[in-house]
């Protein structure tokens, strides 16, 4: 009896493909489970990370089907994005052709794993019928004030005449031509996610029991709520004149109002509007200008790791309480995205400000001192106020409140809640993305397209060269009529950030969209299926994708499209697959090709290994021997099935007639069944469940009782079907007509022990181990225990006798 995974797996994949058994049912009286794994980018080939992610999700989907749930387990393709354009340039292919050919290939790869995805719900986000709805969403957001246009600072390559995403900037240079990039002001569209900042924080309470704490902490820190003082620094008269009276003041925000009397300079972000005005109007010498341009060329996310740098702008502001003149610098540690892009600098009480002031010999004035120890600068803790006018001698905590109150009383500042979270810029100056559905009319301004004209689709006749936006350069596509006045207008040539597509795809799956085109999803389907019961994906998506999806859900709720507050009830973040201690990558030469693995060992072996080698949330280290071990186990499972009796009902077994070894084998089988519920529904520790099944199979191989062996296979193939579906279906179909698939109950009698082993301790130290009948009384157990340690009790006085049921006996003695 030879185990041939290739033959078995092709057979069952054909059966599943033709049966439609993985499609969700329309019967909404059934209990539902929505199991969703993050959809892949169609890069051309699946990798071991995909195998792991989708094996986890598939195991859960198959388990819940066995338990009688109506299961929605869909897959799609996150198919817009920059890699398609890069491939187009490299291979001289159209991005659409490259994308959809990759989808076709990867679909076959995923099918070879036996994944139980719904076929009717599959889609690519680059499909026009998907674009149509998100274009409508943007229009509705625009009408509600959630979408707006403003100028943004972007990475611009003058050589390639194109905007670069952050990941395309390498050491301040264009990844393609290696020339330095500049920061350029360009208009772009923004979604006002900041309007939902507090709700995004508050609703984390709904997720505390279902999401990893680490993810919630990361989102909380990203949103970055802080309460502090916002006020303005007024420019000195000389500075106003220097700036041609273009600016009167600029605002700052601080969480440490108590240090305001220690301000010795103010610092602006390199991209601050005052800084750009001075550069553009030649108000700075060449050396200062070039220094600022160098700072602008470094991505904000990379500046934190660099040494503090800055230049004096030659302008000053007036301290709002002391009327002192304070110099204004540009500093690379100030981010334009946070607050107003300007800070009050208190070097005596801030590490960053201190480092900068020390480097440039700026004044350092301390206004807080510790109570009972020496002052060492920078001092960033609580203390007693000094040199702070009427607030001197107050505690810094008390002074903070009173200083804010003074600002409010004088009408020069106010207490304010601030967030690090910035509005979401969705404009991308590239071709392969969803067009933003607006037109620019000289008479009417920015006008949304009429809903009945959606979707606005991409023109196919473009050439992707990497220089400029093909939509901007297209001779026909961008010329249109204004939906409002009917006059000549220019279509928006920016396309959407691909995070827009992945922010609402979970809703699109709930309806068979082949049957309806008048709504993005049916309301009754959304109410039935949402929220997603289990979401599975990598920790690297903890902030942007998951935060955007949470926001989009709330926005669509307020626009009347959905009924839920949160998209994902439970979240599992699986670890990466490593080889030789590093993440698999082609550049490191440490990849494993899933196709080769499946061809050699079969899909069930690939699935078993990924779920057995490590708990899902941990990193998985590739191990060739462990893969071979997984294959050997399946081979043994298959070959030993010849000992099983072919039946259509579970054998009835009388436990009284069983030997000790037979009872032990049966107990192991039911222990594995009991563990399966805990693993599939709570812990996802598939490695422990697989180990329990291996142990049970080993115990079964010690016995000759065919009924027990048959009962064991009846249960084990049921337990393993979600993990290794091909071999489990093959065996269960051949042996039991698959009558064993479904909800199984644990036989509690099989878990009962005839005898129990107990440790015997004296004053807490183990001295012996005993075996007693499970029905023994406390007195009988004590008698056996004391006999076992009789020699050690001689000349001792027993003070206390303790029996912990099923575990131990402790004898407390003295003497």
PDB file of N, CA and C in Angstrom, residues 758-759 761 778 782 800-804 808-812:
ATOM      1  N   UNK A 758       0.962   9.353  41.588  1.00  0.00           N
ATOM      2  CA  UNK A 758       1.052  10.509  42.479  1.00  0.00           C
ATOM      3  C   UNK A 758       2.446  10.602  43.077  1.00  0.00           C
ATOM      4  N   UNK A 759       2.936  11.816  43.169  1.00  0.00           N
ATOM      5  CA  UNK A 759       4.217  12.041  43.827  1.00  0.00           C
ATOM      6  C   UNK A 759       4.005  12.040  45.340  1.00  0.00           C
ATOM      7  N   UNK A 761       5.810  13.531  48.762  1.00  0.00           N
ATOM      8  CA  UNK A 761       6.832  14.467  49.224  1.00  0.00           C
ATOM      9  C   UNK A 761       6.857  14.518  50.750  1.00  0.00           C
ATOM     10  N   UNK A 778      -9.035   8.944  50.389  1.00  0.00           N
ATOM     11  CA  UNK A 778      -7.896   9.693  50.922  1.00  0.00           C
ATOM     12  C   UNK A 778      -7.106   8.828  51.877  1.00  0.00           C
ATOM     13  N   UNK A 782      -3.159   7.692  51.534  1.00  0.00           N
ATOM     14  CA  UNK A 782      -2.165   8.000  52.574  1.00  0.00           C
ATOM     15  C   UNK A 782      -1.460   6.742  53.045  1.00  0.00           C
ATOM     16  N   UNK A 800       1.378  16.882  59.726  1.00  0.00           N
ATOM     17  CA  UNK A 800       0.242  17.117  58.829  1.00  0.00           C
ATOM     18  C   UNK A 800       0.342  16.183  57.622  1.00  0.00           C
ATOM     19  N   UNK A 801      -0.830  15.762  57.116  1.00  0.00           N
ATOM     20  CA  UNK A 801      -0.885  14.909  55.938  1.00  0.00           C
ATOM     21  C   UNK A 801      -1.799  15.578  54.896  1.00  0.00           C
ATOM     22  N   UNK A 802      -1.237  15.840  53.735  1.00  0.00           N
ATOM     23  CA  UNK A 802      -1.983  16.574  52.698  1.00  0.00           C
ATOM     24  C   UNK A 802      -2.074  15.717  51.442  1.00  0.00           C
ATOM     25  N   UNK A 803      -3.295  15.585  50.900  1.00  0.00           N
ATOM     26  CA  UNK A 803      -3.508  14.865  49.641  1.00  0.00           C
ATOM     27  C   UNK A 803      -4.084  15.841  48.614  1.00  0.00           C
ATOM     28  N   UNK A 804      -3.322  16.071  47.552  1.00  0.00           N
ATOM     29  CA  UNK A 804      -3.805  16.880  46.436  1.00  0.00           C
ATOM     30  C   UNK A 804      -4.319  15.906  45.386  1.00  0.00           C
ATOM     31  N   UNK A 808      -0.469  14.711  44.195  1.00  0.00           N
ATOM     32  CA  UNK A 808       0.615  14.393  45.133  1.00  0.00           C
ATOM     33  C   UNK A 808       0.097  14.214  46.550  1.00  0.00           C
ATOM     34  N   UNK A 809       0.980  13.625  47.348  1.00  0.00           N
ATOM     35  CA  UNK A 809       0.769  13.498  48.794  1.00  0.00           C
ATOM     36  C   UNK A 809       1.958  14.165  49.465  1.00  0.00           C
ATOM     37  N   UNK A 810       1.689  15.085  50.403  1.00  0.00           N
ATOM     38  CA  UNK A 810       2.776  15.747  51.136  1.00  0.00           C
ATOM     39  C   UNK A 810       2.642  15.428  52.617  1.00  0.00           C
ATOM     40  N   UNK A 811       3.712  14.896  53.189  1.00  0.00           N
ATOM     41  CA  UNK A 811       3.762  14.580  54.613  1.00  0.00           C
ATOM     42  C   UNK A 811       4.653  15.612  55.289  1.00  0.00           C
ATOM     43  N   UNK A 812       4.068  16.371  56.218  1.00  0.00           N
ATOM     44  CA  UNK A 812       4.840  17.379  56.954  1.00  0.00           C
ATOM     45  C   UNK A 812       5.305  16.735  58.263  1.00  0.00           C
TER      46      UNK A 812
END
